[in-house]
mmCIF file of C-alpha atoms and ligand atoms in Angstrom:
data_model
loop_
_atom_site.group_PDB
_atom_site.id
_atom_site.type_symbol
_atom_site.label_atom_id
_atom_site.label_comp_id
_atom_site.label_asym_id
_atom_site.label_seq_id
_atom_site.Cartn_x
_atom_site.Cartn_y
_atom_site.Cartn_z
ATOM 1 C CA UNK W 70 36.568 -69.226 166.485
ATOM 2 C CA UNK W 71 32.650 -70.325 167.043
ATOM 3 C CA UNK W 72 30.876 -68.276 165.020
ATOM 4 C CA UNK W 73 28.690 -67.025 167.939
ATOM 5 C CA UNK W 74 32.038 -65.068 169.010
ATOM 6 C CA UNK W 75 32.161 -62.567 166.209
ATOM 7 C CA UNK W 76 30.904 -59.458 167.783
ATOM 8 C CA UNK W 77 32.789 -56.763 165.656
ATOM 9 C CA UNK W 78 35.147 -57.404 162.739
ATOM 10 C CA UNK W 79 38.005 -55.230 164.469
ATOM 11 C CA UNK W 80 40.663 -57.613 165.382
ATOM 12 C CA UNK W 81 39.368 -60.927 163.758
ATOM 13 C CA UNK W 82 41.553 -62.870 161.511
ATOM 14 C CA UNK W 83 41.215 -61.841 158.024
ATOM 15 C CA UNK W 84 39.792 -64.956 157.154
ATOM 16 C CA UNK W 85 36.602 -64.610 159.035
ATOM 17 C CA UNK W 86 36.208 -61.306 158.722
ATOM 18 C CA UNK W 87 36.352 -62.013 154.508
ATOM 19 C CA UNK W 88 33.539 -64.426 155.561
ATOM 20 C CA UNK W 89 31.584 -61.700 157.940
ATOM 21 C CA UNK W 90 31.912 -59.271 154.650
ATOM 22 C CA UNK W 91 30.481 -61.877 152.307
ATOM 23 C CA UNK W 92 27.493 -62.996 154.772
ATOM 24 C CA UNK W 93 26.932 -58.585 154.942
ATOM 25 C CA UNK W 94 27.106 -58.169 151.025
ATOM 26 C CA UNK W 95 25.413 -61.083 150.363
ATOM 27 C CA UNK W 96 22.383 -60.226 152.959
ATOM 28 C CA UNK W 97 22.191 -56.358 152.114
ATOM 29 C CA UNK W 98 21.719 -56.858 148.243
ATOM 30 C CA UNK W 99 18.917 -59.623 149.418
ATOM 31 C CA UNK W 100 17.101 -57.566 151.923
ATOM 32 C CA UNK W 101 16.739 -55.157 149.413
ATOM 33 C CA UNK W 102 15.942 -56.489 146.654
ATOM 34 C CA UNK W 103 12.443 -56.654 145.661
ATOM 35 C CA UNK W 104 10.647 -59.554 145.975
ATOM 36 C CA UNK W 105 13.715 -60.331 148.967
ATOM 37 C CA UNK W 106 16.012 -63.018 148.752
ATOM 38 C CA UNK W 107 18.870 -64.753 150.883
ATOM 39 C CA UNK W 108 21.257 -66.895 149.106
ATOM 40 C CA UNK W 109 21.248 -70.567 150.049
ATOM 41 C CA UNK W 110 24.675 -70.650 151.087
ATOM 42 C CA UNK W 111 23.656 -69.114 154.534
ATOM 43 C CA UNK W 112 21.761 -72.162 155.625
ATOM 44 C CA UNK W 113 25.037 -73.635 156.458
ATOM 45 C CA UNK W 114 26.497 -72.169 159.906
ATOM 46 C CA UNK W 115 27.451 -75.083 162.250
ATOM 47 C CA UNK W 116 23.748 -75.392 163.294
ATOM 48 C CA UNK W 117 22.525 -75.313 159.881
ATOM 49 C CA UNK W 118 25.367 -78.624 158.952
ATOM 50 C CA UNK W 119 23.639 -80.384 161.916
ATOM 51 C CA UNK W 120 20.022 -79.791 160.613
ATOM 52 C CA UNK W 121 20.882 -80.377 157.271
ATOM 53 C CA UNK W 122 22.417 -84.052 158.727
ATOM 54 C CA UNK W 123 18.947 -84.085 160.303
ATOM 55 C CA UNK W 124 17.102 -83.195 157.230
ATOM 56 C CA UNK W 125 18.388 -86.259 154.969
ATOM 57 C CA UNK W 126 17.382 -89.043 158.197
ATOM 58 C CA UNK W 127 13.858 -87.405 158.212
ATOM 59 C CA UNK W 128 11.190 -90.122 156.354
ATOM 60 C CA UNK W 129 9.598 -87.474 153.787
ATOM 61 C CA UNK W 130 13.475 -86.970 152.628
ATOM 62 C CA UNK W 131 13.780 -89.624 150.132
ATOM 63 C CA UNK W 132 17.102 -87.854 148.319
ATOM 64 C CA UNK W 133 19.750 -89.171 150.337
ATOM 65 C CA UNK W 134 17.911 -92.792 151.059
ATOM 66 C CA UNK W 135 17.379 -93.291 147.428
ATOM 67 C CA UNK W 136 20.640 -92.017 146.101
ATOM 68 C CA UNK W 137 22.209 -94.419 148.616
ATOM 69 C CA UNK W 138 20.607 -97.203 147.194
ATOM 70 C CA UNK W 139 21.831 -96.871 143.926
ATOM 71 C CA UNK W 140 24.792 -96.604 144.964
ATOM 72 C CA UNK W 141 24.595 -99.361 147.095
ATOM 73 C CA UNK W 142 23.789 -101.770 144.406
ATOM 74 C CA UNK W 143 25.645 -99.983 141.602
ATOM 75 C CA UNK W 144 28.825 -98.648 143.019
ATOM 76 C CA UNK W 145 31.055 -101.592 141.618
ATOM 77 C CA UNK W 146 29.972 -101.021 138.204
ATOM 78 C CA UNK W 147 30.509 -97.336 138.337
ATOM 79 C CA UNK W 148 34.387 -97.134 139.849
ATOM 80 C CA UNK W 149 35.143 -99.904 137.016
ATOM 81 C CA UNK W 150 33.090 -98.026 134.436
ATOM 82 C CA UNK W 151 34.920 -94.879 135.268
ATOM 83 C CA UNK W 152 38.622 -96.478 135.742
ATOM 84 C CA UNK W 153 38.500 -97.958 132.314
ATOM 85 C CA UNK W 154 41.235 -99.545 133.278
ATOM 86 C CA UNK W 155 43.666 -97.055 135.154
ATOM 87 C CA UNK W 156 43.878 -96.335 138.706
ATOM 88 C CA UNK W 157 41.484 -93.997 139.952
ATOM 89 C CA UNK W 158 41.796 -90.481 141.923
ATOM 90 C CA UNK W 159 38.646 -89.706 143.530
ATOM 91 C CA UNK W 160 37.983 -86.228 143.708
ATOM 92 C CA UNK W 161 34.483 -84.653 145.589
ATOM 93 C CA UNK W 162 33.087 -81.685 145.113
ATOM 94 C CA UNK W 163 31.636 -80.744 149.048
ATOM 95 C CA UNK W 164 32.728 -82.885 152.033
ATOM 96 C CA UNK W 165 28.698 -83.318 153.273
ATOM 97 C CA UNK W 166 28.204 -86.511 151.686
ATOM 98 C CA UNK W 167 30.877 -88.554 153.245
ATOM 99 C CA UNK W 168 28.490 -91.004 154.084
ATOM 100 C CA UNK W 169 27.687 -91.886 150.632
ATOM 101 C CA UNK W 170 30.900 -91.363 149.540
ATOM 102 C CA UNK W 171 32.179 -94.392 151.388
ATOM 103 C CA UNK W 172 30.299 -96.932 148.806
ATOM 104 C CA UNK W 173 32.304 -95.322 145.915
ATOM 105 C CA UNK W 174 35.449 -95.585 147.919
ATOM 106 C CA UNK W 175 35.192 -99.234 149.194
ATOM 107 C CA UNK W 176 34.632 -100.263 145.684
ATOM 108 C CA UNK W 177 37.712 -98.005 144.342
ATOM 109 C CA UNK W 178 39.728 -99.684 147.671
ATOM 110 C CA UNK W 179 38.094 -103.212 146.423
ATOM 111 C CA UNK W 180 39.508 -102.867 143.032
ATOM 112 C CA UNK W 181 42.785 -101.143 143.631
ATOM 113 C CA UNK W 182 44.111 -101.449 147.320
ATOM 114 C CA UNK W 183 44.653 -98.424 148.166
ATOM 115 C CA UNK W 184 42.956 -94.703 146.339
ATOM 116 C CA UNK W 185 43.614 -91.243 146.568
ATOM 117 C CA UNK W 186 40.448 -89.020 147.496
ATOM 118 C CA UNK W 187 40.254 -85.522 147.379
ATOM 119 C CA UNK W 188 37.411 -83.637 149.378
ATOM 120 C CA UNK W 189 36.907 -80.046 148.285
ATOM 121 C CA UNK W 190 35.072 -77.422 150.320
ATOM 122 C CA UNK W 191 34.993 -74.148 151.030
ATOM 123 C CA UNK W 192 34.856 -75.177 154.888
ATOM 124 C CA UNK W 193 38.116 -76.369 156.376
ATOM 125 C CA UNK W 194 36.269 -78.128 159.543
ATOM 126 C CA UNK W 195 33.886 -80.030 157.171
ATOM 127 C CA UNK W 196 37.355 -81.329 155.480
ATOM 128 C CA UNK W 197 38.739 -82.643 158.926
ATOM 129 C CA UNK W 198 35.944 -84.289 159.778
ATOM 130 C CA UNK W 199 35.589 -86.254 156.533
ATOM 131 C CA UNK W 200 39.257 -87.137 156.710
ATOM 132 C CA UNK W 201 39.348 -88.416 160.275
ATOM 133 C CA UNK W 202 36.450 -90.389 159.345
ATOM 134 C CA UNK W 203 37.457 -92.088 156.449
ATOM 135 C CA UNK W 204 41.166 -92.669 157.545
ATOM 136 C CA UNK W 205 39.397 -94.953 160.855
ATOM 137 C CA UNK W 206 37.494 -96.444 158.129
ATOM 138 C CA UNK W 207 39.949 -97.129 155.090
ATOM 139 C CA UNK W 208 43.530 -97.153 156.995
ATOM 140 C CA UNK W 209 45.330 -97.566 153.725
ATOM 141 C CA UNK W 210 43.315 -94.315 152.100
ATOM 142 C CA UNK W 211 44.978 -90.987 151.170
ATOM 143 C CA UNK W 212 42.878 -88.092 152.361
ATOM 144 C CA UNK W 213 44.303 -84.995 150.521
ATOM 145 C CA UNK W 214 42.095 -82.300 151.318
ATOM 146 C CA UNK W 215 40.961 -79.181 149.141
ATOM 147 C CA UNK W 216 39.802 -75.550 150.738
ATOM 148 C CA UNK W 217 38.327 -74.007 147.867
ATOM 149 C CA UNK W 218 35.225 -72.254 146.843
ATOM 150 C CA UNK W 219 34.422 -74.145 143.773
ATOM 151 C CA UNK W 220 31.765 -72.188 142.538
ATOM 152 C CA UNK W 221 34.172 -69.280 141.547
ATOM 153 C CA UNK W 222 36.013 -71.656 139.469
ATOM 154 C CA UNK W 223 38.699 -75.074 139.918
ATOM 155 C CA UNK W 224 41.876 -75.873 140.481
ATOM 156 C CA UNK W 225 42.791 -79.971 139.950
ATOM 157 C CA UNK W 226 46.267 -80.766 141.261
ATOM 158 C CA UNK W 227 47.702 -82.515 138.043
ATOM 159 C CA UNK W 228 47.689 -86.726 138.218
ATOM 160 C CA UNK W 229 50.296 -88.940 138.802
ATOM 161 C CA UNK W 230 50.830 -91.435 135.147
ATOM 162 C CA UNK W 231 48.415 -94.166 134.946
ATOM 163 C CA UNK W 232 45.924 -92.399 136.858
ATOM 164 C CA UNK W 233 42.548 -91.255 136.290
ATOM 165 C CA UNK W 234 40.393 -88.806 137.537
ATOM 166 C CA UNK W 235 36.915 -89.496 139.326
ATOM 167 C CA UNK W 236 35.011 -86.257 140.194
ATOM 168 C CA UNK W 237 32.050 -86.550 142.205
ATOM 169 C CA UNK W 238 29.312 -84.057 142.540
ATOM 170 C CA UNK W 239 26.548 -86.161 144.054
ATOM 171 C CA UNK W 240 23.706 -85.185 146.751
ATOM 172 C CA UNK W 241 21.564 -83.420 144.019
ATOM 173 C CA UNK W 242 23.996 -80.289 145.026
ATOM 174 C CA UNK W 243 24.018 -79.171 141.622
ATOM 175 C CA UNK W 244 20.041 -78.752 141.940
ATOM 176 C CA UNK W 245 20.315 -75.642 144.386
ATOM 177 C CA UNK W 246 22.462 -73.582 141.303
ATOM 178 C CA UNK W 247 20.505 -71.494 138.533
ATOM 179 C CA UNK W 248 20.332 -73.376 135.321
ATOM 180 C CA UNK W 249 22.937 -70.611 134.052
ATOM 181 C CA UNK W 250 24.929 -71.236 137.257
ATOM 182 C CA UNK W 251 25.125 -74.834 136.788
ATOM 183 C CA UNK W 252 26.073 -74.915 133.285
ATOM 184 C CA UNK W 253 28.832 -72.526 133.950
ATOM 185 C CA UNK W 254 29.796 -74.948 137.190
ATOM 186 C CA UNK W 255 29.965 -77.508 134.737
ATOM 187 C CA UNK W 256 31.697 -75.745 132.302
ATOM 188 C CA UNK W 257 34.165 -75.245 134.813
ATOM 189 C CA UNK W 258 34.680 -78.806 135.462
ATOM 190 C CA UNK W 259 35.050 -79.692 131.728
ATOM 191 C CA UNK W 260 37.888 -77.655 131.936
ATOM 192 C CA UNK W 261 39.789 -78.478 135.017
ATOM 193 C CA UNK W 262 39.820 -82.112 133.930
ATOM 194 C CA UNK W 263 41.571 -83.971 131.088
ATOM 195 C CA UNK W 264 39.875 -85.828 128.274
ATOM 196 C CA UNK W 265 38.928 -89.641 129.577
ATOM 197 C CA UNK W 266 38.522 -88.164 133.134
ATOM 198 C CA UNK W 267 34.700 -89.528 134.793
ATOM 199 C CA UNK W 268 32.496 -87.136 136.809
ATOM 200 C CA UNK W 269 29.625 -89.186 138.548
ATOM 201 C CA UNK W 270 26.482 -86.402 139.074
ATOM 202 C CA UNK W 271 23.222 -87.285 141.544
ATOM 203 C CA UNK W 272 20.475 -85.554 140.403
ATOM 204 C CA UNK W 273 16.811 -85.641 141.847
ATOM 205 C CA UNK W 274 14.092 -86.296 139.319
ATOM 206 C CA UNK W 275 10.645 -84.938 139.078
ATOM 207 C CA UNK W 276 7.728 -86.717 140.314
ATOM 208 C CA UNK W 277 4.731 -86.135 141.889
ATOM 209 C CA UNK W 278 4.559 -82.611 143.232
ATOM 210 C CA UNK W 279 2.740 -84.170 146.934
ATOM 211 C CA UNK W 280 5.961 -86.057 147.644
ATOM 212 C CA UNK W 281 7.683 -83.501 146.373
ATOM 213 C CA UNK W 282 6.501 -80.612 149.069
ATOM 214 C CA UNK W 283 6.250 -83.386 152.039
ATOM 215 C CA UNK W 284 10.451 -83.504 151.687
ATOM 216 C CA UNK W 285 10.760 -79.826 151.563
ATOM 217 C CA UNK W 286 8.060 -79.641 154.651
ATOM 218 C CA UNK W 287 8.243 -82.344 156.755
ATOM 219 C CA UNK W 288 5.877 -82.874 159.430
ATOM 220 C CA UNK W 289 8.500 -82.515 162.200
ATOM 221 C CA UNK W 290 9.214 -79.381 161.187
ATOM 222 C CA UNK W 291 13.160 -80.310 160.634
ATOM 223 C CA UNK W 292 13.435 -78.286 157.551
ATOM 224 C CA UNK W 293 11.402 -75.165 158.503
ATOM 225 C CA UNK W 294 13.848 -75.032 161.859
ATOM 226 C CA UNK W 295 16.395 -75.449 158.970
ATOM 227 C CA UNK W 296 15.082 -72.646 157.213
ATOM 228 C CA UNK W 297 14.531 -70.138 160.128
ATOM 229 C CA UNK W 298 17.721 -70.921 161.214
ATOM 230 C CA UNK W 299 18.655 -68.722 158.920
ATOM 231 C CA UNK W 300 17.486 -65.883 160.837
ATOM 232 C CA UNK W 301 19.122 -66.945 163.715
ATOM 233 C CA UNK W 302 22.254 -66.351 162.104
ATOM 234 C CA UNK W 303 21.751 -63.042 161.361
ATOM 235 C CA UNK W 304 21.093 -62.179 164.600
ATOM 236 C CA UNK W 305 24.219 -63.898 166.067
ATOM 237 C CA UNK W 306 26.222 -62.486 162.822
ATOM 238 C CA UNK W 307 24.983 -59.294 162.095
ATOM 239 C CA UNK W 308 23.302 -58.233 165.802
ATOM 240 C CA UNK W 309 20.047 -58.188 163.692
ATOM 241 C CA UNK W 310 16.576 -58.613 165.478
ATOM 242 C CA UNK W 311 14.555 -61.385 163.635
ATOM 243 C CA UNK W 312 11.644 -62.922 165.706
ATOM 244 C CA UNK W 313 11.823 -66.127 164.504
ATOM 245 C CA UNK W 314 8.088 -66.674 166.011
ATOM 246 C CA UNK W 315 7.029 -63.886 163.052
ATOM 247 C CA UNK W 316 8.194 -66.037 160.225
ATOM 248 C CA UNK W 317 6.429 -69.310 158.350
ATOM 249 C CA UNK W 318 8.500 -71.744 156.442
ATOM 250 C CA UNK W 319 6.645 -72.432 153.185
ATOM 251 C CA UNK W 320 7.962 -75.032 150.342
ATOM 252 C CA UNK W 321 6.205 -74.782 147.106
ATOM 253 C CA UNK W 322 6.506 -76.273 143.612
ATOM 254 C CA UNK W 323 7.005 -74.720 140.561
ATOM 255 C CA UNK W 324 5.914 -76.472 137.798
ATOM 256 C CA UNK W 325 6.922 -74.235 135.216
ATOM 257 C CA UNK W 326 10.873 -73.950 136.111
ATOM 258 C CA UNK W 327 10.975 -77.656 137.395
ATOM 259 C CA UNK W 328 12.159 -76.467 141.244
ATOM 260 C CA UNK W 329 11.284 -76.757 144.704
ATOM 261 C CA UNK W 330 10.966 -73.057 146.454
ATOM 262 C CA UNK W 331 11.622 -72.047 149.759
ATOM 263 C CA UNK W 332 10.337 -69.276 151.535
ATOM 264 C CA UNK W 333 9.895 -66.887 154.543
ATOM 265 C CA UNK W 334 6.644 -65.751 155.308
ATOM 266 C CA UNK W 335 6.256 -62.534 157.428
ATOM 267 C CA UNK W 336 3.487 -63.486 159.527
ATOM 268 C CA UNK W 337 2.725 -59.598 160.664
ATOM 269 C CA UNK W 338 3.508 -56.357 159.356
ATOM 270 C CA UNK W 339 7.327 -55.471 161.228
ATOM 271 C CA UNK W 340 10.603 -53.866 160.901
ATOM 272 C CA UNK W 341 13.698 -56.053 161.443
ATOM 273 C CA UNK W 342 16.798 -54.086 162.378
ATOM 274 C CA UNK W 343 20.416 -54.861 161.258
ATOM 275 C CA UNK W 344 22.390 -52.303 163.352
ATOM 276 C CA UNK W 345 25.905 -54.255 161.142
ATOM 277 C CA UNK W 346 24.447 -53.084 158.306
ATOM 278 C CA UNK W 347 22.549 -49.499 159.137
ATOM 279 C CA UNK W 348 19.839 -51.469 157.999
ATOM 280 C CA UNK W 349 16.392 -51.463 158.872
ATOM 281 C CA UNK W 350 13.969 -53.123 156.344
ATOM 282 C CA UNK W 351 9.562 -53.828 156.661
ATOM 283 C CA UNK W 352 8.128 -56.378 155.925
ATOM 284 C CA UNK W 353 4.527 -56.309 155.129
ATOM 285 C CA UNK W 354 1.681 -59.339 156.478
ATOM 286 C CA UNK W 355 2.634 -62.408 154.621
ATOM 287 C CA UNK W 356 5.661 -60.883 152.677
ATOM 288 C CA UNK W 357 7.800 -63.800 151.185
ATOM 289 C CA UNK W 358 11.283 -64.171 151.397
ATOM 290 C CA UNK W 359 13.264 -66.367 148.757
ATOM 291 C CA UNK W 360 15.508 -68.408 150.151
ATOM 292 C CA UNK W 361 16.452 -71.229 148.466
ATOM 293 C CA UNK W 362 15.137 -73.402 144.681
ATOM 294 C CA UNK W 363 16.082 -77.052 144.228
ATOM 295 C CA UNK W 364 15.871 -78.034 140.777
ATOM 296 C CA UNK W 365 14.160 -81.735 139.842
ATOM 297 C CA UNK W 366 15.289 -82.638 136.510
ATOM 298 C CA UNK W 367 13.604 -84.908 133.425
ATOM 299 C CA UNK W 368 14.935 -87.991 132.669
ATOM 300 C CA UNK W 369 17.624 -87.425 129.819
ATOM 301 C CA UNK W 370 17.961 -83.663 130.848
ATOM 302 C CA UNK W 371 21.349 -84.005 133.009
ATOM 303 C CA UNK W 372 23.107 -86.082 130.576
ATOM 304 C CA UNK W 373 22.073 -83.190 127.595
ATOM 305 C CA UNK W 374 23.686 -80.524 130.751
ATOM 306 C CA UNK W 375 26.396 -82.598 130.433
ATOM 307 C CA UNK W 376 27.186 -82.634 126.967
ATOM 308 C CA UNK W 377 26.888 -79.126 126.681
ATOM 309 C CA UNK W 378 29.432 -78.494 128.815
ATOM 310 C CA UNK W 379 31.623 -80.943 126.727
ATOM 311 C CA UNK W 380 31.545 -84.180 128.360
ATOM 312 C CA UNK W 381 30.321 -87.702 126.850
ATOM 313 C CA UNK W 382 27.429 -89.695 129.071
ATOM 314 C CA UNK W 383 28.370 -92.870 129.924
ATOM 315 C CA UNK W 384 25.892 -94.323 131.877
ATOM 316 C CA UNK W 385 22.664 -93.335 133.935
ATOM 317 C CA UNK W 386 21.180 -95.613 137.310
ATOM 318 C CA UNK W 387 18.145 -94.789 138.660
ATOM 319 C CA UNK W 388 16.537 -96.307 141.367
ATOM 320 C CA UNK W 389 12.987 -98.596 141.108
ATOM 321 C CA UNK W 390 10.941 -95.784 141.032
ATOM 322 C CA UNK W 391 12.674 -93.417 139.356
ATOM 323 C CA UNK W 392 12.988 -90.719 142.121
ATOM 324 C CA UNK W 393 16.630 -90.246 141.296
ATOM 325 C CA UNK W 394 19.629 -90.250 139.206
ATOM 326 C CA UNK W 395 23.283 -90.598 139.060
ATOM 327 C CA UNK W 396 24.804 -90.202 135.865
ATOM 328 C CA UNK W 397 28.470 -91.277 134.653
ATOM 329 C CA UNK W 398 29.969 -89.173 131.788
ATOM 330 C CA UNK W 399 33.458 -88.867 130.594
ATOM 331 C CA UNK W 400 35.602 -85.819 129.788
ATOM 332 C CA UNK W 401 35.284 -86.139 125.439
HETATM 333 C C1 AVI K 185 21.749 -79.614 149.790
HETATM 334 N N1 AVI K 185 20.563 -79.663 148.927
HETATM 335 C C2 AVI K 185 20.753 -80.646 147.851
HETATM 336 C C3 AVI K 185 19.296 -79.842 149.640
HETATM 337 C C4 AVI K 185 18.118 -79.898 148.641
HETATM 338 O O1 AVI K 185 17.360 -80.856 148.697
HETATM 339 O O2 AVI K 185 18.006 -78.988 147.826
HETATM 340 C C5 AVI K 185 19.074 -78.722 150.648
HETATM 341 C C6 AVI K 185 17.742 -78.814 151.322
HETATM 342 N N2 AVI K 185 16.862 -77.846 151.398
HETATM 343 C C7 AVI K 185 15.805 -78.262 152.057
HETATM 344 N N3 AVI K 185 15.969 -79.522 152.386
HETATM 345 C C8 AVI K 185 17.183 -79.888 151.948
#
């Protein structure tokens, strides 16, 4: 069922109506919080997906180009780095980043024929499209895909013998959790996996705060319609009356926790109405709303993440400038 179709909860499978009551919780306990927040997670309705594709094409939006190039040049080294020998299972943590993905599997296909690879997301359409993809692509692939919502904790189907696992967690994804968040995320991992199994992390570095705003507020205005869109949702989800006119997408940078911000900026004084919720909540002239921090890490600060959640750096690529990074550690 489109999204767009869930009017009332009465009747719905239980499925998306579990879904209807999260997107509720989760926007009730924002709206009135103070300062207000909405959880990143809501960006990602099937428009959201599309501008989020958009997003990573834009020029200002070096992430994905950059991580791709490493990659690119590096993805040979990695899959043999991380094999150490044994046939690989590649396992990935959110089916968005198929694109990318493909590198790291043509190299695993390269160096053993044939690979197991294991999407996980919480979305079951992302899954299909990834595996309908990749099977065109790699006919000899084995696309066993996970629905699970990894952030509440994993479940690894055990390997075959002579196998090893490859978990991938790339896309600077891990940037958009709390520092607390991602160590428990990580912590998480450690345990799911067995000693001598490889997770490969992208993280975004810091650099100069300019470039850093111009990819969180581009001039064509693809991430601010990404942001609003968030209020669109609402509306469609929860009957709610945003103007999206009466809202400003701002990106900041906070020096002091290391993170792109998001916001929404109230550009009157109104009251937005949430008849699903029995909500009505003001906003005053210029009121921010939270919605959404991207960490940029030092260089040497994932690999010390990673160690404290009990895994061994292996090795780190960057690319020429040092914009990004994509680290290799092993399960100690
Ligand atoms: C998905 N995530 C890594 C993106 C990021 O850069 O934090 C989401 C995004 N937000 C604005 N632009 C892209």
């Amino acid at each position: 069922m489109h999204p767009s179709e869930r009017m009332t909860t009465a009747g719905m499978p239980a499925a998306t109506a579990q879904i209807t009551d999260q997107v509720a919780e989760a926007v009730r306990s924002g709206l009135t919080s103070f300062p207000k927040r909405l959880p990143p997670w809501l960006f990602y309705d099937e428009t959201g997906s599309r501008l989020f594709d958009e997003i990573t094409e834009i020029p200002e939006y070096y992430l994905t180009r950059t991580e791709r190039s490493i990659l690119a040049e590096h993805a040979g080294a990695m899959i043999a780095r991380a094999a150490a020998g044994d046939r690989l299972r590649i396992t990935e943590l959110g089916a968005g980043s198929a694109d990318k993905t493909r590198l790291l599997l043509a190299a695993a296909m390269r160096r053993q024929g044939t690979v197991i690879y294991e999407p996980v997301d919480v979305s079951s359409g992302a899954l299909d499209v990834a595996q309908t993809r990749l099977a065109r692509e790699f006919p000899t692939i084995r696309v066993v895909p996970r629905v699970m919502d990894y952030t509440g904790g994993f479940y690894l189907e055990p390997l075959e013998r002579g196998e090893r696992r490859l978990v991938l967690y790339i896309g600077s994804s891990i940037g958009n959790f709390e520092p607390e968040e991602s160590a428990q995320l990580l912590d998480g991992l450690r345990q799911a996996v067995e000693p001598g199994d490889a997770v490969l992390l992208g993280v975004d570095l810091v650099k100069r705060p300019e470039l850093l705003i111009s990819a969180y507020d581009d001039v064509a205005g693809v991430t601010a319609a990404f942001n609003l869109n968030l209020l669109t949702r609402l509306n469609r989800e929860l009957g709610a009356d945003f103007d999206t006119t009466a809202f400003a997408h701002r990106a900041t940078w906070n020096a002091a926790a290391s993170r792109m911000e998001m916001y929404l900026v109230s550009r009157v004084p109104q009251t937005v109405h949430l008849p699903a919720l029995d909500l009505a909540v003001d906003f005053g002239r210029s009121e921010c709303m939270h919605t959404e921090n991207s960490y940029k890490y030092r260089p040497g600060q994932v690999e010390g993440m990673l160690v404290d959640a009990g895994f061994k750096p292996n090795a780190t690529w960057t690319d020429r400038r040092g914009w990004f990074a994509v680290c290799l550690a092993r399960a100690a």
